[in-house]
Amino acid sequence: MSDKKKWYEYAGDDSDVIVSTRVSVARNLKDHPFVWRMRAAERKAVLRTVISAVQDEHLSIAGLFSCTLMEELTKTQAVSLAERGVVSPEFIAKCEGKALLCSEDESISIAVNGGDHLLLSAMRPGLDLDGAGSAADTLESVLSRVLPFAFDREFGYLTADPANLGTGMHAELTMHLPGLARAGSLSRVASGLAQLGLSLREGVGAESGAELYRLSNRVTLGISEQEATFNLKSMAYQVVMQERAARKTLCQPLESQDRIFRCLGVLQHARILPLGEFMECFSNVRLGIAQQMFPAGPAMDAMAPLMMRAQPATLTLLTGRSMTAAERDAARADLVRVLWKGEKGKES
């Protein structure tokens, strides 16, 4: 992992509710079968073609990406990439013939030979569909000069998943929704969004314990990228307003305030911190920060990197040694105290 500050170490617009923005563009190479139909030699051929194009010194993106062959990574290194959101959990399930090209701050990446030949992704903190969309579009435009992308006049860009036909663009917002979740309103909100072609679903893995949800577009055929992002942004603002209203009600009772402050105490003083307990406390403390309940406490921009580093594989890489589950729980507690309380000692 690079020492350069990552994209998620900043708090963006509307970060009290919207943790991050991702815009991904799926592309496949003309005259090549889809990944699921390719043999090992064909996957390697696509891999060489893509890497050669990205590293072309005549392109404006030359030198921007480092290249990682997935099959050369340890399982811990691969899982850490998924924990940090650089790649999907599905991408690391089988690493043969796959590669990741990634910028140093991890904000822009190209996953090669996943579901499609290329998945171009741009990440931004908070709500920034314009910034992420522009970065992904620029990358796609540059690569289209040297790579022949599969395109059909009727269906648009051809993708392995028919649901992505057309633009091949997928925009997603990760949202912290404890107010709506605890009020029991999420199913109603998700149902309304589905009628507008949007999907609201629970986060994956440990994210679910932190009350993180993903709002994304579902329609790519017959609609432009601009229309898709405009619709997503418009509805995201509606969800943000509903969440903020729900939080006011949620945080009024003394019992709710007590729960939030107790969670802050756990993160500041615990010596053993299992992942599940950490994620629950993380959600409550993030809520407390958003509601300005801790004048001298942690800042919002500390939350995302804290969550990333506390995940099992990433935590293992930071410590530089393999650990038992009990040792990870102790290391996680040490990590949180060092980051937030400034305790002396080596950061785990």
Coordinates of C-alpha atoms in Angstrom, one line a residue:
M1 CA 0.0 0.0 0.0
S2 CA 1.3 3.4 -1.0
D3 CA 2.0 6.1 1.7
K4 CA 0.3 8.8 -0.5
K5 CA -3.0 10.1 0.9
K6 CA -5.9 8.1 -0.6
W7 CA -9.1 9.5 -2.1
Y8 CA -11.2 8.3 0.8
E9 CA -9.1 10.3 3.4
Y10 CA -11.1 13.4 2.5
A11 CA -14.7 14.3 3.3
G12 CA -16.7 15.5 0.2
D13 CA -20.0 17.2 -0.3
D14 CA -23.0 16.0 1.7
S15 CA -20.6 13.6 3.4
D16 CA -22.8 13.4 6.5
V17 CA -25.0 11.0 4.5
I18 CA -23.1 10.2 1.3
V19 CA -19.8 8.5 2.0
S20 CA -18.6 8.1 -1.6
T21 CA -19.3 8.1 -5.3
R22 CA -18.2 5.5 -7.8
V23 CA -18.7 5.7 -11.6
S24 CA -17.7 2.6 -13.5
V25 CA -17.7 2.0 -17.3
A26 CA -17.7 -1.6 -18.7
R27 CA -16.0 -2.1 -22.1
N28 CA -15.1 -5.1 -24.1
L29 CA -12.6 -5.4 -27.0
K30 CA -13.9 -6.0 -30.5
D31 CA -13.3 -9.4 -32.1
H32 CA -12.6 -11.1 -28.7
P33 CA -15.1 -13.3 -26.9
F34 CA -16.5 -12.3 -23.6
V35 CA -14.3 -13.2 -20.6
W36 CA -16.5 -16.1 -19.5
R37 CA -15.9 -17.7 -22.9
M38 CA -12.2 -17.1 -23.1
R39 CA -9.5 -19.7 -22.6
A40 CA -6.4 -18.9 -20.6
A41 CA -4.3 -17.9 -23.7
E42 CA -7.1 -15.5 -24.8
R43 CA -7.3 -13.9 -21.4
K44 CA -3.5 -13.3 -21.5
A45 CA -3.7 -11.9 -25.0
V46 CA -6.4 -9.4 -23.8
L47 CA -4.3 -8.6 -20.8
R48 CA -1.2 -7.8 -22.8
T49 CA -3.2 -5.6 -25.2
V50 CA -4.8 -3.6 -22.4
I51 CA -1.6 -3.2 -20.4
S52 CA 0.3 -2.1 -23.5
A53 CA -2.4 0.5 -24.3
V54 CA -2.5 1.9 -20.8
Q55 CA 1.3 2.2 -20.7
D56 CA 1.6 3.9 -24.2
E57 CA 3.9 6.8 -23.6
H58 CA 2.0 8.9 -26.2
L59 CA -1.2 8.9 -24.2
S60 CA -2.0 11.5 -21.5
I61 CA -2.5 8.7 -18.9
A62 CA 1.0 7.4 -19.3
G63 CA 2.6 6.9 -15.9
L64 CA -0.7 7.3 -14.1
F65 CA -1.2 3.6 -13.3
S66 CA 0.7 0.9 -11.5
C67 CA 0.0 -2.6 -12.8
T68 CA -0.7 -5.6 -10.5
L69 CA -1.1 -9.1 -11.8
M70 CA -3.7 -10.6 -9.6
E71 CA -2.4 -14.1 -9.6
E72 CA 0.9 -12.8 -8.0
L73 CA -0.9 -11.4 -5.0
T74 CA -1.3 -13.3 -1.7
K75 CA -4.9 -13.9 -0.6
T76 CA -4.5 -11.3 2.1
Q77 CA -3.4 -8.7 -0.4
A78 CA -6.2 -9.5 -2.8
V79 CA -8.9 -9.4 0.0
S80 CA -7.5 -6.1 1.2
L81 CA -8.1 -4.6 -2.3
A82 CA -11.8 -5.7 -2.0
E83 CA -12.1 -4.3 1.5
R84 CA -10.9 -0.9 0.3
G85 CA -13.3 -1.0 -2.6
V86 CA -10.6 -1.0 -5.3
V87 CA -12.1 -4.1 -6.8
S88 CA -15.2 -6.2 -6.2
P89 CA -15.2 -9.4 -4.1
E90 CA -16.1 -11.3 -7.3
F91 CA -13.0 -10.0 -9.0
I92 CA -10.7 -11.6 -6.5
A93 CA -12.6 -15.0 -6.5
K94 CA -10.4 -16.3 -9.3
C95 CA -7.3 -14.3 -10.1
E96 CA -5.8 -16.2 -13.1
G97 CA -5.4 -13.9 -16.2
K98 CA -6.6 -10.8 -14.3
A99 CA -4.8 -7.5 -13.6
L100 CA -5.5 -4.3 -11.8
L101 CA -4.2 -1.0 -13.1
C102 CA -4.6 1.6 -10.3
S103 CA -3.6 5.2 -9.6
E104 CA -1.5 5.8 -6.5
D105 CA -4.4 7.4 -4.6
E106 CA -6.7 4.6 -5.7
S107 CA -9.2 7.0 -7.1
I108 CA -9.0 5.6 -10.7
S109 CA -8.6 2.0 -11.6
I110 CA -8.9 -0.5 -14.5
A111 CA -9.9 -4.0 -13.7
V112 CA -8.9 -6.3 -16.5
N113 CA -10.7 -9.6 -17.3
G114 CA -13.3 -9.5 -14.6
G115 CA -16.9 -9.7 -15.8
D116 CA -15.9 -7.6 -18.8
H117 CA -12.5 -7.1 -20.5
L118 CA -12.2 -3.7 -18.8
L119 CA -14.0 -2.1 -16.0
L120 CA -12.9 1.6 -15.7
S121 CA -13.7 3.1 -12.3
A122 CA -13.4 6.5 -10.7
M123 CA -14.0 7.1 -7.0
R124 CA -14.7 10.4 -5.2
P125 CA -15.5 11.2 -1.5
G126 CA -19.0 12.4 -0.8
L127 CA -21.4 13.3 -3.6
D128 CA -19.4 14.0 -6.7
L129 CA -21.1 12.3 -9.7
D130 CA -19.8 15.0 -12.0
G131 CA -16.2 14.6 -10.9
A132 CA -16.2 10.8 -10.9
G133 CA -18.2 10.7 -14.2
S134 CA -15.8 13.1 -15.9
A135 CA -12.7 11.1 -14.7
A136 CA -14.2 7.8 -16.0
D137 CA -15.3 9.4 -19.3
T138 CA -11.9 10.9 -19.9
L139 CA -10.2 7.6 -19.2
E140 CA -12.6 5.8 -21.6
S141 CA -12.1 8.5 -24.3
V142 CA -8.3 8.2 -24.1
L143 CA -8.3 4.4 -24.3
S144 CA -10.8 4.4 -27.1
R145 CA -8.1 5.9 -29.3
V146 CA -6.0 2.8 -29.1
L147 CA -8.4 0.1 -28.1
P148 CA -11.2 -1.1 -30.4
F149 CA -14.2 -1.3 -28.1
A150 CA -17.1 -3.6 -29.1
F151 CA -20.1 -1.4 -30.2
D152 CA -23.4 -2.0 -31.9
R153 CA -25.4 0.8 -33.5
E154 CA -28.7 -0.5 -32.1
F155 CA -27.6 -1.7 -28.6
G156 CA -24.6 0.5 -27.9
Y157 CA -21.6 -0.8 -26.1
L158 CA -21.7 -4.6 -25.8
T159 CA -21.2 -6.0 -22.3
A160 CA -21.2 -9.5 -20.8
D161 CA -24.2 -8.6 -18.6
P162 CA -27.2 -7.6 -20.8
A163 CA -28.3 -5.3 -18.0
N164 CA -25.3 -3.1 -18.8
L165 CA -26.0 -2.8 -22.6
G166 CA -26.0 0.7 -24.0
T167 CA -23.7 3.1 -22.1
G168 CA -22.1 0.3 -20.0
M169 CA -22.0 3.0 -17.2
H170 CA -22.8 2.2 -13.6
A171 CA -23.0 5.0 -11.1
E172 CA -23.2 4.2 -7.4
L173 CA -23.4 6.2 -4.1
T174 CA -22.5 4.6 -0.8
M175 CA -24.8 6.2 1.8
H176 CA -24.9 6.1 5.6
L177 CA -28.6 5.7 6.5
P178 CA -29.0 4.9 10.2
G179 CA -32.0 7.2 10.5
L180 CA -34.1 5.5 7.8
A181 CA -32.9 2.1 8.7
R182 CA -33.8 2.3 12.4
A183 CA -37.1 4.0 11.5
G184 CA -38.0 1.0 9.4
S185 CA -38.4 3.2 6.3
L186 CA -35.9 1.7 3.9
S187 CA -38.1 -0.8 2.2
R188 CA -40.6 1.9 1.4
V189 CA -37.8 4.2 0.1
A190 CA -36.2 1.4 -1.9
S191 CA -39.6 0.4 -3.5
G192 CA -40.2 4.0 -4.7
L193 CA -36.6 4.3 -6.1
A194 CA -37.1 0.9 -8.0
Q195 CA -40.0 2.4 -9.9
L196 CA -37.7 5.1 -11.1
G197 CA -35.0 2.7 -12.3
L198 CA -32.8 3.0 -9.3
S199 CA -31.6 0.3 -6.8
L200 CA -31.1 0.8 -3.1
R201 CA -29.5 -2.2 -1.4
E202 CA -27.5 -3.1 1.7
G203 CA -23.8 -2.8 1.6
V204 CA -21.6 -5.9 1.2
G205 CA -19.8 -7.7 4.0
A206 CA -18.9 -5.6 7.0
E207 CA -20.6 -2.6 5.5
S208 CA -24.0 -4.0 6.4
G209 CA -23.0 -3.7 10.1
A210 CA -22.3 0.0 9.6
E211 CA -25.7 0.7 8.1
L212 CA -24.1 1.6 4.7
Y213 CA -26.3 1.2 1.6
R214 CA -25.7 1.5 -2.1
L215 CA -27.8 3.6 -4.4
S216 CA -27.2 3.0 -8.1
N217 CA -28.7 3.3 -11.6
R218 CA -30.2 0.1 -13.1
V219 CA -31.0 1.4 -16.6
T220 CA -28.2 1.8 -19.2
L221 CA -30.0 1.0 -22.5
G222 CA -31.8 3.9 -24.2
I223 CA -30.5 6.6 -21.8
S224 CA -27.4 8.7 -21.9
E225 CA -24.8 8.9 -19.2
Q226 CA -25.8 12.5 -18.4
E227 CA -29.5 11.5 -18.0
A228 CA -28.5 8.5 -15.7
T229 CA -26.3 10.6 -13.4
F230 CA -28.9 13.5 -13.3
N231 CA -31.6 11.1 -12.2
L232 CA -29.4 9.5 -9.6
K233 CA -28.3 12.8 -8.2
S234 CA -31.8 14.1 -8.1
M235 CA -33.1 11.1 -6.2
A236 CA -30.0 11.0 -4.0
Y237 CA -30.9 14.5 -2.7
Q238 CA -34.4 13.3 -1.9
V239 CA -32.9 10.4 0.2
V240 CA -30.4 12.7 1.9
M241 CA -33.3 15.0 3.0
Q242 CA -35.3 12.1 4.3
E243 CA -32.3 10.7 6.2
R244 CA -31.5 14.0 7.8
A245 CA -35.1 14.4 9.0
A246 CA -35.1 10.8 10.3
R247 CA -31.8 11.5 12.2
K248 CA -33.3 14.5 14.1
T249 CA -36.1 12.2 15.4
L250 CA -33.7 9.4 16.1
C251 CA -31.2 11.5 18.1
Q252 CA -33.7 13.3 20.3
P253 CA -34.3 10.6 23.0
L254 CA -31.7 10.5 25.8
E255 CA -31.3 6.8 25.2
S256 CA -30.1 7.3 21.6
Q257 CA -27.6 9.9 22.7
D258 CA -26.4 7.6 25.4
R259 CA -25.9 4.8 22.9
I260 CA -23.9 7.1 20.6
F261 CA -21.6 8.4 23.4
R262 CA -21.1 4.9 24.7
C263 CA -19.9 3.8 21.3
L264 CA -17.5 6.7 21.2
G265 CA -16.1 5.5 24.5
V266 CA -15.7 2.0 23.2
L267 CA -13.7 3.2 20.2
Q268 CA -11.5 5.4 22.3
H269 CA -10.8 3.0 25.1
A270 CA -11.4 -0.6 24.1
R271 CA -8.5 -3.0 24.3
I272 CA -10.3 -5.8 22.4
L273 CA -12.5 -4.8 19.4
P274 CA -14.2 -7.5 17.3
L275 CA -15.1 -6.4 13.8
G276 CA -18.9 -6.6 14.3
E277 CA -18.7 -4.4 17.4
F278 CA -16.4 -2.0 15.7
M279 CA -18.8 -1.6 12.7
E280 CA -21.8 -1.0 15.0
C281 CA -19.8 1.6 17.0
F282 CA -18.5 3.1 13.8
S283 CA -22.1 3.7 12.5
N284 CA -23.1 5.4 15.8
V285 CA -20.1 7.5 16.1
R286 CA -20.3 8.6 12.4
L287 CA -23.9 9.6 13.2
G288 CA -22.8 11.5 16.2
I289 CA -20.2 13.4 14.2
A290 CA -22.8 14.3 11.5
Q291 CA -25.1 15.6 14.2
Q292 CA -22.3 17.7 15.7
M293 CA -22.5 15.9 19.1
F294 CA -18.7 15.8 19.6
P295 CA -17.3 19.3 19.5
A296 CA -13.8 18.2 20.3
G297 CA -14.1 14.7 18.9
P298 CA -13.1 12.9 15.6
A299 CA -13.7 14.6 12.3
M300 CA -15.8 13.1 9.4
D301 CA -12.7 12.7 7.2
A302 CA -11.2 10.3 9.7
M303 CA -14.1 7.8 9.4
A304 CA -13.6 6.2 6.0
P305 CA -9.9 5.5 6.4
L306 CA -10.6 4.2 9.9
M307 CA -13.2 1.7 8.5
M308 CA -10.8 0.6 5.7
R309 CA -7.9 0.0 8.0
A310 CA -9.9 -1.9 10.5
Q311 CA -10.9 -4.6 8.1
P312 CA -9.2 -8.0 8.7
A313 CA -7.0 -8.3 5.6
T314 CA -6.0 -4.6 5.5
L315 CA -5.3 -4.7 9.2
T316 CA -3.1 -7.7 8.7
L317 CA -1.1 -5.9 6.0
L318 CA -0.7 -2.9 8.2
T319 CA 0.7 -4.9 11.1
G320 CA 3.0 -6.8 8.7
R321 CA 2.3 -10.2 10.3
S322 CA -0.3 -12.9 10.3
M323 CA -2.6 -12.9 13.3
T324 CA -5.2 -15.0 15.0
A325 CA -8.7 -13.6 15.2
A326 CA -8.1 -12.6 18.8
E327 CA -4.9 -10.9 17.9
R328 CA -6.7 -8.9 15.1
D329 CA -9.3 -7.8 17.6
A330 CA -6.6 -6.4 19.9
A331 CA -4.7 -4.8 17.0
R332 CA -8.0 -3.2 15.8
A333 CA -8.5 -1.7 19.2
D334 CA -4.9 -0.4 19.2
L335 CA -5.4 1.1 15.7
V336 CA -8.5 3.0 16.7
R337 CA -6.9 4.5 19.9
V338 CA -3.8 5.6 18.0
L339 CA -5.7 7.2 15.2
W340 CA -8.2 9.1 17.4
K341 CA -6.6 9.6 20.8
G342 CA -3.0 10.1 19.6
E343 CA -1.7 7.5 22.1
K344 CA 2.0 6.8 21.9
G345 CA 3.1 3.7 20.2
K346 CA 3.3 2.2 16.8
E347 CA 0.2 2.4 14.7
S348 CA -1.1 -1.1 13.9

